[in-house]
Amino acid sequence: MLKQKHFIDIHKGITPLFIIGLIFYFNEWDNQIGLLYLSLHGTYGLLWITKSYIYPDKQWENRTSIFYGMLIWLSMSLYWLSPYLIVTNTKIFPIFDDPPFIYFSICISMYILGIFLHFTSDMQKYIYLKLKPGVLITDYMFSKVRNTNYLGELFIYLGFVLLACDWLPLLALLLFIIIVWVPNMIKKDKSLSRYNNFKDYKNKTKIFFPFLY
């Protein structure tokens, strides 16, 4: 039985191999930004697979066809734009030609913050639903934002794509947010509306980003 998570997990797991393949093919072992990207996105892929095994997200347990699974795979491959541009030293729509070192420090910091928000909130959700099934989660990681996991992913992927110093990966991320993340968040709100206390919870929180949305 094919599930959405099978395609997602395999893609995330093969990402570090894809990046290593790029570095090997273009002989860019001295490309410091490429190796930095490998360490960030590569470890994220391994962490995702570990999370999927220990505390999987129910959303990705849905059955799917091979066609839709390949569509998931193709859309996720947009994230490979950044390592390709970095390893091949290509700039299509450059943001910076030679960014200061602090720029890369900020990228790493965003990645670390994103890892914390994403994996901690998913862990809370998994345990909470195990211990209190049928109860709306309104505290801790979800007390201010209803989709803390997506907020974490935003920081994670910003940390990735900004390393390329190019607008194209950012546009790809924006496309993914509009087509996948936002509809999923709206769908989640509709599902949670069955709880009597959801209206009050919704009025006290933001759907995605604190103080903004």
mmCIF file of the C-alpha atoms, coordinates in Angstrom:
data_MODEL
# 
_entry.id   MODEL 
# 
loop_
_atom_site.group_PDB 
_atom_site.id 
_atom_site.type_symbol 
_atom_site.label_atom_id 
_atom_site.label_alt_id 
_atom_site.label_comp_id 
_atom_site.label_asym_id 
_atom_site.label_entity_id 
_atom_site.label_seq_id 
_atom_site.pdbx_PDB_ins_code 
_atom_site.Cartn_x 
_atom_site.Cartn_y 
_atom_site.Cartn_z 
_atom_site.occupancy 
_atom_site.B_iso_or_equiv 
_atom_site.pdbx_formal_charge 
_atom_site.auth_seq_id 
_atom_site.auth_comp_id 
_atom_site.auth_asym_id 
_atom_site.auth_atom_id 
_atom_site.pdbx_PDB_model_num 
ATOM 1   C CA . MET A 1 1   ? 0.000   0.000  0.000   1.00 0.00 ? 1   MET A CA 1 
ATOM 2   C CA . LEU A 1 2   ? 1.563   3.265  -1.136  1.00 0.00 ? 2   LEU A CA 1 
ATOM 3   C CA . LYS A 1 3   ? 1.318   6.244  1.180   1.00 0.00 ? 3   LYS A CA 1 
ATOM 4   C CA . GLN A 1 4   ? 2.240   9.869  0.618   1.00 0.00 ? 4   GLN A CA 1 
ATOM 5   C CA . LYS A 1 5   ? 4.962   9.555  3.240   1.00 0.00 ? 5   LYS A CA 1 
ATOM 6   C CA . HIS A 1 6   ? 6.752   6.889  1.207   1.00 0.00 ? 6   HIS A CA 1 
ATOM 7   C CA . PHE A 1 7   ? 7.431   9.348  -1.614  1.00 0.00 ? 7   PHE A CA 1 
ATOM 8   C CA . ILE A 1 8   ? 8.210   12.211 0.783   1.00 0.00 ? 8   ILE A CA 1 
ATOM 9   C CA . ASP A 1 9   ? 10.565  10.170 2.972   1.00 0.00 ? 9   ASP A CA 1 
ATOM 10  C CA . ILE A 1 10  ? 12.465  8.688  0.022   1.00 0.00 ? 10  ILE A CA 1 
ATOM 11  C CA . HIS A 1 11  ? 12.895  12.122 -1.557  1.00 0.00 ? 11  HIS A CA 1 
ATOM 12  C CA . LYS A 1 12  ? 14.149  13.699 1.659   1.00 0.00 ? 12  LYS A CA 1 
ATOM 13  C CA . GLY A 1 13  ? 16.403  10.720 2.313   1.00 0.00 ? 13  GLY A CA 1 
ATOM 14  C CA . ILE A 1 14  ? 17.960  10.833 -1.143  1.00 0.00 ? 14  ILE A CA 1 
ATOM 15  C CA . THR A 1 15  ? 18.576  14.594 -0.999  1.00 0.00 ? 15  THR A CA 1 
ATOM 16  C CA . PRO A 1 16  ? 22.004  14.361 0.715   1.00 0.00 ? 16  PRO A CA 1 
ATOM 17  C CA . LEU A 1 17  ? 23.021  11.741 -1.872  1.00 0.00 ? 17  LEU A CA 1 
ATOM 18  C CA . PHE A 1 18  ? 21.859  14.066 -4.651  1.00 0.00 ? 18  PHE A CA 1 
ATOM 19  C CA . ILE A 1 19  ? 23.958  16.924 -3.241  1.00 0.00 ? 19  ILE A CA 1 
ATOM 20  C CA . ILE A 1 20  ? 27.001  14.693 -2.825  1.00 0.00 ? 20  ILE A CA 1 
ATOM 21  C CA . GLY A 1 21  ? 26.469  13.536 -6.415  1.00 0.00 ? 21  GLY A CA 1 
ATOM 22  C CA . LEU A 1 22  ? 26.478  17.153 -7.600  1.00 0.00 ? 22  LEU A CA 1 
ATOM 23  C CA . ILE A 1 23  ? 29.656  17.918 -5.679  1.00 0.00 ? 23  ILE A CA 1 
ATOM 24  C CA . PHE A 1 24  ? 31.333  14.796 -7.070  1.00 0.00 ? 24  PHE A CA 1 
ATOM 25  C CA . TYR A 1 25  ? 30.201  15.359 -10.661 1.00 0.00 ? 25  TYR A CA 1 
ATOM 26  C CA . PHE A 1 26  ? 31.337  18.993 -10.752 1.00 0.00 ? 26  PHE A CA 1 
ATOM 27  C CA . ASN A 1 27  ? 34.387  18.273 -8.566  1.00 0.00 ? 27  ASN A CA 1 
ATOM 28  C CA . GLU A 1 28  ? 33.433  20.994 -6.090  1.00 0.00 ? 28  GLU A CA 1 
ATOM 29  C CA . TRP A 1 29  ? 34.841  19.485 -2.905  1.00 0.00 ? 29  TRP A CA 1 
ATOM 30  C CA . ASP A 1 30  ? 36.374  22.867 -2.048  1.00 0.00 ? 30  ASP A CA 1 
ATOM 31  C CA . ASN A 1 31  ? 33.023  24.642 -2.442  1.00 0.00 ? 31  ASN A CA 1 
ATOM 32  C CA . GLN A 1 32  ? 32.489  25.762 1.156   1.00 0.00 ? 32  GLN A CA 1 
ATOM 33  C CA . ILE A 1 33  ? 28.900  26.939 0.646   1.00 0.00 ? 33  ILE A CA 1 
ATOM 34  C CA . GLY A 1 34  ? 28.059  23.683 -1.118  1.00 0.00 ? 34  GLY A CA 1 
ATOM 35  C CA . LEU A 1 35  ? 29.418  21.665 1.801   1.00 0.00 ? 35  LEU A CA 1 
ATOM 36  C CA . LEU A 1 36  ? 27.560  23.922 4.236   1.00 0.00 ? 36  LEU A CA 1 
ATOM 37  C CA . TYR A 1 37  ? 24.363  23.337 2.293   1.00 0.00 ? 37  TYR A CA 1 
ATOM 38  C CA . LEU A 1 38  ? 24.991  19.582 2.381   1.00 0.00 ? 38  LEU A CA 1 
ATOM 39  C CA . SER A 1 39  ? 25.392  19.632 6.147   1.00 0.00 ? 39  SER A CA 1 
ATOM 40  C CA . LEU A 1 40  ? 22.137  21.562 6.663   1.00 0.00 ? 40  LEU A CA 1 
ATOM 41  C CA . HIS A 1 41  ? 19.791  20.031 4.106   1.00 0.00 ? 41  HIS A CA 1 
ATOM 42  C CA . GLY A 1 42  ? 21.425  16.619 4.425   1.00 0.00 ? 42  GLY A CA 1 
ATOM 43  C CA . THR A 1 43  ? 20.902  16.411 8.184   1.00 0.00 ? 43  THR A CA 1 
ATOM 44  C CA . TYR A 1 44  ? 17.354  17.732 7.793   1.00 0.00 ? 44  TYR A CA 1 
ATOM 45  C CA . GLY A 1 45  ? 16.546  14.880 5.432   1.00 0.00 ? 45  GLY A CA 1 
ATOM 46  C CA . LEU A 1 46  ? 17.896  12.317 7.906   1.00 0.00 ? 46  LEU A CA 1 
ATOM 47  C CA . LEU A 1 47  ? 16.054  13.965 10.803  1.00 0.00 ? 47  LEU A CA 1 
ATOM 48  C CA . TRP A 1 48  ? 12.811  13.923 8.798   1.00 0.00 ? 48  TRP A CA 1 
ATOM 49  C CA . ILE A 1 49  ? 13.100  10.187 8.122   1.00 0.00 ? 49  ILE A CA 1 
ATOM 50  C CA . THR A 1 50  ? 13.820  9.555  11.807  1.00 0.00 ? 50  THR A CA 1 
ATOM 51  C CA . LYS A 1 51  ? 10.793  11.629 12.789  1.00 0.00 ? 51  LYS A CA 1 
ATOM 52  C CA . SER A 1 52  ? 8.630   9.829  10.250  1.00 0.00 ? 52  SER A CA 1 
ATOM 53  C CA . TYR A 1 53  ? 9.605   6.507  11.819  1.00 0.00 ? 53  TYR A CA 1 
ATOM 54  C CA . ILE A 1 54  ? 9.313   7.500  15.500  1.00 0.00 ? 54  ILE A CA 1 
ATOM 55  C CA . TYR A 1 55  ? 6.394   9.946  15.468  1.00 0.00 ? 55  TYR A CA 1 
ATOM 56  C CA . PRO A 1 56  ? 4.856   10.114 11.982  1.00 0.00 ? 56  PRO A CA 1 
ATOM 57  C CA . ASP A 1 57  ? 2.492   12.858 10.888  1.00 0.00 ? 57  ASP A CA 1 
ATOM 58  C CA . LYS A 1 58  ? -0.981  11.444 10.293  1.00 0.00 ? 58  LYS A CA 1 
ATOM 59  C CA . GLN A 1 59  ? -1.422  13.821 7.354   1.00 0.00 ? 59  GLN A CA 1 
ATOM 60  C CA . TRP A 1 60  ? 1.159   11.931 5.282   1.00 0.00 ? 60  TRP A CA 1 
ATOM 61  C CA . GLU A 1 61  ? -0.251  8.502  6.115   1.00 0.00 ? 61  GLU A CA 1 
ATOM 62  C CA . ASN A 1 62  ? -2.933  8.866  3.433   1.00 0.00 ? 62  ASN A CA 1 
ATOM 63  C CA . ARG A 1 63  ? -2.877  6.342  0.619   1.00 0.00 ? 63  ARG A CA 1 
ATOM 64  C CA . THR A 1 64  ? -1.914  7.632  -2.807  1.00 0.00 ? 64  THR A CA 1 
ATOM 65  C CA . SER A 1 65  ? -1.484  6.529  -6.394  1.00 0.00 ? 65  SER A CA 1 
ATOM 66  C CA . ILE A 1 66  ? 1.880   6.256  -8.120  1.00 0.00 ? 66  ILE A CA 1 
ATOM 67  C CA . PHE A 1 67  ? 0.895   9.201  -10.335 1.00 0.00 ? 67  PHE A CA 1 
ATOM 68  C CA . TYR A 1 68  ? 0.163   11.498 -7.385  1.00 0.00 ? 68  TYR A CA 1 
ATOM 69  C CA . GLY A 1 69  ? 3.229   10.201 -5.576  1.00 0.00 ? 69  GLY A CA 1 
ATOM 70  C CA . MET A 1 70  ? 5.414   11.120 -8.526  1.00 0.00 ? 70  MET A CA 1 
ATOM 71  C CA . LEU A 1 71  ? 3.745   14.539 -8.597  1.00 0.00 ? 71  LEU A CA 1 
ATOM 72  C CA . ILE A 1 72  ? 4.780   14.977 -4.956  1.00 0.00 ? 72  ILE A CA 1 
ATOM 73  C CA . TRP A 1 73  ? 8.307   13.888 -5.887  1.00 0.00 ? 73  TRP A CA 1 
ATOM 74  C CA . LEU A 1 74  ? 8.478   16.306 -8.808  1.00 0.00 ? 74  LEU A CA 1 
ATOM 75  C CA . SER A 1 75  ? 7.227   19.268 -6.775  1.00 0.00 ? 75  SER A CA 1 
ATOM 76  C CA . MET A 1 76  ? 9.682   18.551 -3.955  1.00 0.00 ? 76  MET A CA 1 
ATOM 77  C CA . SER A 1 77  ? 12.505  18.497 -6.477  1.00 0.00 ? 77  SER A CA 1 
ATOM 78  C CA . LEU A 1 78  ? 12.122  22.274 -6.730  1.00 0.00 ? 78  LEU A CA 1 
ATOM 79  C CA . TYR A 1 79  ? 14.089  22.344 -3.478  1.00 0.00 ? 79  TYR A CA 1 
ATOM 80  C CA . TRP A 1 80  ? 17.067  20.952 -5.397  1.00 0.00 ? 80  TRP A CA 1 
ATOM 81  C CA . LEU A 1 81  ? 17.433  24.224 -7.286  1.00 0.00 ? 81  LEU A CA 1 
ATOM 82  C CA . SER A 1 82  ? 19.489  25.724 -4.465  1.00 0.00 ? 82  SER A CA 1 
ATOM 83  C CA . PRO A 1 83  ? 22.192  23.041 -4.265  1.00 0.00 ? 83  PRO A CA 1 
ATOM 84  C CA . TYR A 1 84  ? 22.460  22.956 -8.054  1.00 0.00 ? 84  TYR A CA 1 
ATOM 85  C CA . LEU A 1 85  ? 23.003  26.719 -8.251  1.00 0.00 ? 85  LEU A CA 1 
ATOM 86  C CA . ILE A 1 86  ? 25.462  26.641 -5.348  1.00 0.00 ? 86  ILE A CA 1 
ATOM 87  C CA . VAL A 1 87  ? 27.546  23.707 -6.561  1.00 0.00 ? 87  VAL A CA 1 
ATOM 88  C CA . THR A 1 88  ? 27.673  24.928 -10.165 1.00 0.00 ? 88  THR A CA 1 
ATOM 89  C CA . ASN A 1 89  ? 28.391  28.524 -9.037  1.00 0.00 ? 89  ASN A CA 1 
ATOM 90  C CA . THR A 1 90  ? 25.427  29.725 -11.098 1.00 0.00 ? 90  THR A CA 1 
ATOM 91  C CA . LYS A 1 91  ? 23.496  32.934 -10.558 1.00 0.00 ? 91  LYS A CA 1 
ATOM 92  C CA . ILE A 1 92  ? 20.267  33.363 -12.550 1.00 0.00 ? 92  ILE A CA 1 
ATOM 93  C CA . PHE A 1 93  ? 18.586  36.161 -10.600 1.00 0.00 ? 93  PHE A CA 1 
ATOM 94  C CA . PRO A 1 94  ? 21.286  37.069 -8.057  1.00 0.00 ? 94  PRO A CA 1 
ATOM 95  C CA . ILE A 1 95  ? 20.463  38.623 -4.697  1.00 0.00 ? 95  ILE A CA 1 
ATOM 96  C CA . PHE A 1 96  ? 24.110  39.147 -3.734  1.00 0.00 ? 96  PHE A CA 1 
ATOM 97  C CA . ASP A 1 97  ? 27.327  38.662 -5.643  1.00 0.00 ? 97  ASP A CA 1 
ATOM 98  C CA . ASP A 1 98  ? 29.510  38.404 -2.563  1.00 0.00 ? 98  ASP A CA 1 
ATOM 99  C CA . PRO A 1 99  ? 27.472  38.406 0.665   1.00 0.00 ? 99  PRO A CA 1 
ATOM 100 C CA . PRO A 1 100 ? 29.208  39.114 3.995   1.00 0.00 ? 100 PRO A CA 1 
ATOM 101 C CA . PHE A 1 101 ? 29.938  36.218 6.327   1.00 0.00 ? 101 PHE A CA 1 
ATOM 102 C CA . ILE A 1 102 ? 27.195  37.313 8.716   1.00 0.00 ? 102 ILE A CA 1 
ATOM 103 C CA . TYR A 1 103 ? 24.682  36.548 5.959   1.00 0.00 ? 103 TYR A CA 1 
ATOM 104 C CA . PHE A 1 104 ? 25.551  32.846 6.125   1.00 0.00 ? 104 PHE A CA 1 
ATOM 105 C CA . SER A 1 105 ? 25.503  32.977 9.928   1.00 0.00 ? 105 SER A CA 1 
ATOM 106 C CA . ILE A 1 106 ? 21.920  34.237 9.749   1.00 0.00 ? 106 ILE A CA 1 
ATOM 107 C CA . CYS A 1 107 ? 21.012  31.386 7.382   1.00 0.00 ? 107 CYS A CA 1 
ATOM 108 C CA . ILE A 1 108 ? 22.382  28.828 9.840   1.00 0.00 ? 108 ILE A CA 1 
ATOM 109 C CA . SER A 1 109 ? 20.548  30.483 12.735  1.00 0.00 ? 109 SER A CA 1 
ATOM 110 C CA . MET A 1 110 ? 17.253  30.365 10.843  1.00 0.00 ? 110 MET A CA 1 
ATOM 111 C CA . TYR A 1 111 ? 17.801  26.677 10.131  1.00 0.00 ? 111 TYR A CA 1 
ATOM 112 C CA . ILE A 1 112 ? 18.417  25.912 13.828  1.00 0.00 ? 112 ILE A CA 1 
ATOM 113 C CA . LEU A 1 113 ? 15.347  27.898 14.890  1.00 0.00 ? 113 LEU A CA 1 
ATOM 114 C CA . GLY A 1 114 ? 13.270  26.139 12.249  1.00 0.00 ? 114 GLY A CA 1 
ATOM 115 C CA . ILE A 1 115 ? 14.446  22.691 13.353  1.00 0.00 ? 115 ILE A CA 1 
ATOM 116 C CA . PHE A 1 116 ? 13.397  23.478 16.924  1.00 0.00 ? 116 PHE A CA 1 
ATOM 117 C CA . LEU A 1 117 ? 9.954   24.811 15.988  1.00 0.00 ? 117 LEU A CA 1 
ATOM 118 C CA . HIS A 1 118 ? 9.166   22.092 13.461  1.00 0.00 ? 118 HIS A CA 1 
ATOM 119 C CA . PHE A 1 119 ? 10.279  18.964 15.294  1.00 0.00 ? 119 PHE A CA 1 
ATOM 120 C CA . THR A 1 120 ? 9.229   20.088 18.766  1.00 0.00 ? 120 THR A CA 1 
ATOM 121 C CA . SER A 1 121 ? 5.704   21.015 17.657  1.00 0.00 ? 121 SER A CA 1 
ATOM 122 C CA . ASP A 1 122 ? 5.308   17.772 15.725  1.00 0.00 ? 122 ASP A CA 1 
ATOM 123 C CA . MET A 1 123 ? 6.459   15.829 18.781  1.00 0.00 ? 123 MET A CA 1 
ATOM 124 C CA . GLN A 1 124 ? 3.962   17.648 21.003  1.00 0.00 ? 124 GLN A CA 1 
ATOM 125 C CA . LYS A 1 125 ? 1.142   17.004 18.541  1.00 0.00 ? 125 LYS A CA 1 
ATOM 126 C CA . TYR A 1 126 ? 1.969   13.307 18.257  1.00 0.00 ? 126 TYR A CA 1 
ATOM 127 C CA . ILE A 1 127 ? 2.185   12.719 22.029  1.00 0.00 ? 127 ILE A CA 1 
ATOM 128 C CA . TYR A 1 128 ? -0.835  14.906 22.789  1.00 0.00 ? 128 TYR A CA 1 
ATOM 129 C CA . LEU A 1 129 ? -3.046  13.004 20.344  1.00 0.00 ? 129 LEU A CA 1 
ATOM 130 C CA . LYS A 1 130 ? -1.839  9.731  21.846  1.00 0.00 ? 130 LYS A CA 1 
ATOM 131 C CA . LEU A 1 131 ? -2.636  10.775 25.417  1.00 0.00 ? 131 LEU A CA 1 
ATOM 132 C CA . LYS A 1 132 ? -5.691  12.965 24.783  1.00 0.00 ? 132 LYS A CA 1 
ATOM 133 C CA . PRO A 1 133 ? -7.378  11.866 21.554  1.00 0.00 ? 133 PRO A CA 1 
ATOM 134 C CA . GLY A 1 134 ? -10.282 14.045 20.523  1.00 0.00 ? 134 GLY A CA 1 
ATOM 135 C CA . VAL A 1 135 ? -9.051  17.092 22.450  1.00 0.00 ? 135 VAL A CA 1 
ATOM 136 C CA . LEU A 1 136 ? -8.058  20.319 20.663  1.00 0.00 ? 136 LEU A CA 1 
ATOM 137 C CA . ILE A 1 137 ? -4.382  21.243 21.149  1.00 0.00 ? 137 ILE A CA 1 
ATOM 138 C CA . THR A 1 138 ? -4.225  24.856 22.329  1.00 0.00 ? 138 THR A CA 1 
ATOM 139 C CA . ASP A 1 139 ? -1.149  25.125 24.553  1.00 0.00 ? 139 ASP A CA 1 
ATOM 140 C CA . TYR A 1 140 ? 2.657   25.226 24.500  1.00 0.00 ? 140 TYR A CA 1 
ATOM 141 C CA . MET A 1 141 ? 3.929   25.153 20.886  1.00 0.00 ? 141 MET A CA 1 
ATOM 142 C CA . PHE A 1 142 ? 0.418   25.863 19.595  1.00 0.00 ? 142 PHE A CA 1 
ATOM 143 C CA . SER A 1 143 ? -0.590  28.579 22.053  1.00 0.00 ? 143 SER A CA 1 
ATOM 144 C CA . LYS A 1 144 ? 0.189   31.474 19.684  1.00 0.00 ? 144 LYS A CA 1 
ATOM 145 C CA . VAL A 1 145 ? 0.355   29.888 16.225  1.00 0.00 ? 145 VAL A CA 1 
ATOM 146 C CA . ARG A 1 146 ? -1.896  27.124 14.915  1.00 0.00 ? 146 ARG A CA 1 
ATOM 147 C CA . ASN A 1 147 ? 0.688   25.817 12.451  1.00 0.00 ? 147 ASN A CA 1 
ATOM 148 C CA . THR A 1 148 ? 3.989   26.049 14.311  1.00 0.00 ? 148 THR A CA 1 
ATOM 149 C CA . ASN A 1 149 ? 5.346   23.113 12.317  1.00 0.00 ? 149 ASN A CA 1 
ATOM 150 C CA . TYR A 1 150 ? 4.911   25.018 9.049   1.00 0.00 ? 150 TYR A CA 1 
ATOM 151 C CA . LEU A 1 151 ? 6.486   28.101 10.620  1.00 0.00 ? 151 LEU A CA 1 
ATOM 152 C CA . GLY A 1 152 ? 9.467   25.935 11.506  1.00 0.00 ? 152 GLY A CA 1 
ATOM 153 C CA . GLU A 1 153 ? 9.654   24.597 7.951   1.00 0.00 ? 153 GLU A CA 1 
ATOM 154 C CA . LEU A 1 154 ? 9.620   28.159 6.652   1.00 0.00 ? 154 LEU A CA 1 
ATOM 155 C CA . PHE A 1 155 ? 12.743  29.017 8.658   1.00 0.00 ? 155 PHE A CA 1 
ATOM 156 C CA . ILE A 1 156 ? 14.372  25.713 7.694   1.00 0.00 ? 156 ILE A CA 1 
ATOM 157 C CA . TYR A 1 157 ? 13.869  26.232 3.983   1.00 0.00 ? 157 TYR A CA 1 
ATOM 158 C CA . LEU A 1 158 ? 14.750  29.908 4.115   1.00 0.00 ? 158 LEU A CA 1 
ATOM 159 C CA . GLY A 1 159 ? 18.038  28.844 5.662   1.00 0.00 ? 159 GLY A CA 1 
ATOM 160 C CA . PHE A 1 160 ? 18.540  26.537 2.678   1.00 0.00 ? 160 PHE A CA 1 
ATOM 161 C CA . VAL A 1 161 ? 17.440  28.644 -0.263  1.00 0.00 ? 161 VAL A CA 1 
ATOM 162 C CA . LEU A 1 162 ? 19.072  31.877 0.879   1.00 0.00 ? 162 LEU A CA 1 
ATOM 163 C CA . LEU A 1 163 ? 22.461  30.168 0.714   1.00 0.00 ? 163 LEU A CA 1 
ATOM 164 C CA . ALA A 1 164 ? 22.105  30.179 -3.074  1.00 0.00 ? 164 ALA A CA 1 
ATOM 165 C CA . CYS A 1 165 ? 21.932  34.020 -3.039  1.00 0.00 ? 165 CYS A CA 1 
ATOM 166 C CA . ASP A 1 166 ? 19.458  33.809 -5.913  1.00 0.00 ? 166 ASP A CA 1 
ATOM 167 C CA . TRP A 1 167 ? 15.790  34.766 -6.249  1.00 0.00 ? 167 TRP A CA 1 
ATOM 168 C CA . LEU A 1 168 ? 14.829  31.625 -8.203  1.00 0.00 ? 168 LEU A CA 1 
ATOM 169 C CA . PRO A 1 169 ? 14.875  29.184 -5.249  1.00 0.00 ? 169 PRO A CA 1 
ATOM 170 C CA . LEU A 1 170 ? 12.950  31.742 -3.192  1.00 0.00 ? 170 LEU A CA 1 
ATOM 171 C CA . LEU A 1 171 ? 10.271  31.886 -5.886  1.00 0.00 ? 171 LEU A CA 1 
ATOM 172 C CA . ALA A 1 172 ? 10.121  28.076 -5.887  1.00 0.00 ? 172 ALA A CA 1 
ATOM 173 C CA . LEU A 1 173 ? 9.638   28.105 -2.096  1.00 0.00 ? 173 LEU A CA 1 
ATOM 174 C CA . LEU A 1 174 ? 6.918   30.753 -2.393  1.00 0.00 ? 174 LEU A CA 1 
ATOM 175 C CA . LEU A 1 175 ? 5.169   28.633 -5.015  1.00 0.00 ? 175 LEU A CA 1 
ATOM 176 C CA . PHE A 1 176 ? 5.273   25.619 -2.707  1.00 0.00 ? 176 PHE A CA 1 
ATOM 177 C CA . ILE A 1 177 ? 3.860   27.674 0.183   1.00 0.00 ? 177 ILE A CA 1 
ATOM 178 C CA . ILE A 1 178 ? 0.974   28.991 -1.924  1.00 0.00 ? 178 ILE A CA 1 
ATOM 179 C CA . ILE A 1 179 ? 0.081   25.673 -3.570  1.00 0.00 ? 179 ILE A CA 1 
ATOM 180 C CA . VAL A 1 180 ? 0.716   23.228 -0.705  1.00 0.00 ? 180 VAL A CA 1 
ATOM 181 C CA . TRP A 1 181 ? 1.192   24.838 2.695   1.00 0.00 ? 181 TRP A CA 1 
ATOM 182 C CA . VAL A 1 182 ? -1.599  27.438 2.698   1.00 0.00 ? 182 VAL A CA 1 
ATOM 183 C CA . PRO A 1 183 ? -4.305  25.038 1.406   1.00 0.00 ? 183 PRO A CA 1 
ATOM 184 C CA . ASN A 1 184 ? -3.221  22.487 4.037   1.00 0.00 ? 184 ASN A CA 1 
ATOM 185 C CA . MET A 1 185 ? -3.473  25.104 6.790   1.00 0.00 ? 185 MET A CA 1 
ATOM 186 C CA . ILE A 1 186 ? -6.929  26.165 5.618   1.00 0.00 ? 186 ILE A CA 1 
ATOM 187 C CA . LYS A 1 187 ? -7.987  22.515 5.432   1.00 0.00 ? 187 LYS A CA 1 
ATOM 188 C CA . LYS A 1 188 ? -6.713  21.975 8.972   1.00 0.00 ? 188 LYS A CA 1 
ATOM 189 C CA . ASP A 1 189 ? -8.722  24.941 10.280  1.00 0.00 ? 189 ASP A CA 1 
ATOM 190 C CA . LYS A 1 190 ? -11.865 23.546 8.679   1.00 0.00 ? 190 LYS A CA 1 
ATOM 191 C CA . SER A 1 191 ? -11.206 20.184 10.313  1.00 0.00 ? 191 SER A CA 1 
ATOM 192 C CA . LEU A 1 192 ? -10.579 21.750 13.743  1.00 0.00 ? 192 LEU A CA 1 
ATOM 193 C CA . SER A 1 193 ? -13.765 23.813 13.507  1.00 0.00 ? 193 SER A CA 1 
ATOM 194 C CA . ARG A 1 194 ? -15.656 20.730 14.753  1.00 0.00 ? 194 ARG A CA 1 
ATOM 195 C CA . TYR A 1 195 ? -14.360 21.456 18.270  1.00 0.00 ? 195 TYR A CA 1 
ATOM 196 C CA . ASN A 1 196 ? -16.567 23.678 20.407  1.00 0.00 ? 196 ASN A CA 1 
ATOM 197 C CA . ASN A 1 197 ? -13.629 25.734 21.675  1.00 0.00 ? 197 ASN A CA 1 
ATOM 198 C CA . PHE A 1 198 ? -12.023 26.252 18.259  1.00 0.00 ? 198 PHE A CA 1 
ATOM 199 C CA . LYS A 1 199 ? -13.623 29.652 17.641  1.00 0.00 ? 199 LYS A CA 1 
ATOM 200 C CA . ASP A 1 200 ? -12.157 31.055 20.854  1.00 0.00 ? 200 ASP A CA 1 
ATOM 201 C CA . TYR A 1 201 ? -8.777  29.425 20.120  1.00 0.00 ? 201 TYR A CA 1 
ATOM 202 C CA . LYS A 1 202 ? -8.783  30.828 16.588  1.00 0.00 ? 202 LYS A CA 1 
ATOM 203 C CA . ASN A 1 203 ? -9.415  34.355 17.868  1.00 0.00 ? 203 ASN A CA 1 
ATOM 204 C CA . LYS A 1 204 ? -6.398  34.118 20.180  1.00 0.00 ? 204 LYS A CA 1 
ATOM 205 C CA . THR A 1 205 ? -3.923  32.718 17.658  1.00 0.00 ? 205 THR A CA 1 
ATOM 206 C CA . LYS A 1 206 ? -2.475  33.261 14.193  1.00 0.00 ? 206 LYS A CA 1 
ATOM 207 C CA . ILE A 1 207 ? -2.757  30.675 11.453  1.00 0.00 ? 207 ILE A CA 1 
ATOM 208 C CA . PHE A 1 208 ? 0.889   30.760 10.420  1.00 0.00 ? 208 PHE A CA 1 
ATOM 209 C CA . PHE A 1 209 ? 3.121   33.670 11.409  1.00 0.00 ? 209 PHE A CA 1 
ATOM 210 C CA . PRO A 1 210 ? 3.001   35.424 14.826  1.00 0.00 ? 210 PRO A CA 1 
ATOM 211 C CA . PHE A 1 211 ? 1.554   38.932 14.781  1.00 0.00 ? 211 PHE A CA 1 
ATOM 212 C CA . LEU A 1 212 ? 1.050   38.835 11.001  1.00 0.00 ? 212 LEU A CA 1 
ATOM 213 C CA . TYR A 1 213 ? -0.998  35.903 9.718   1.00 0.00 ? 213 TYR A CA 1 
# 
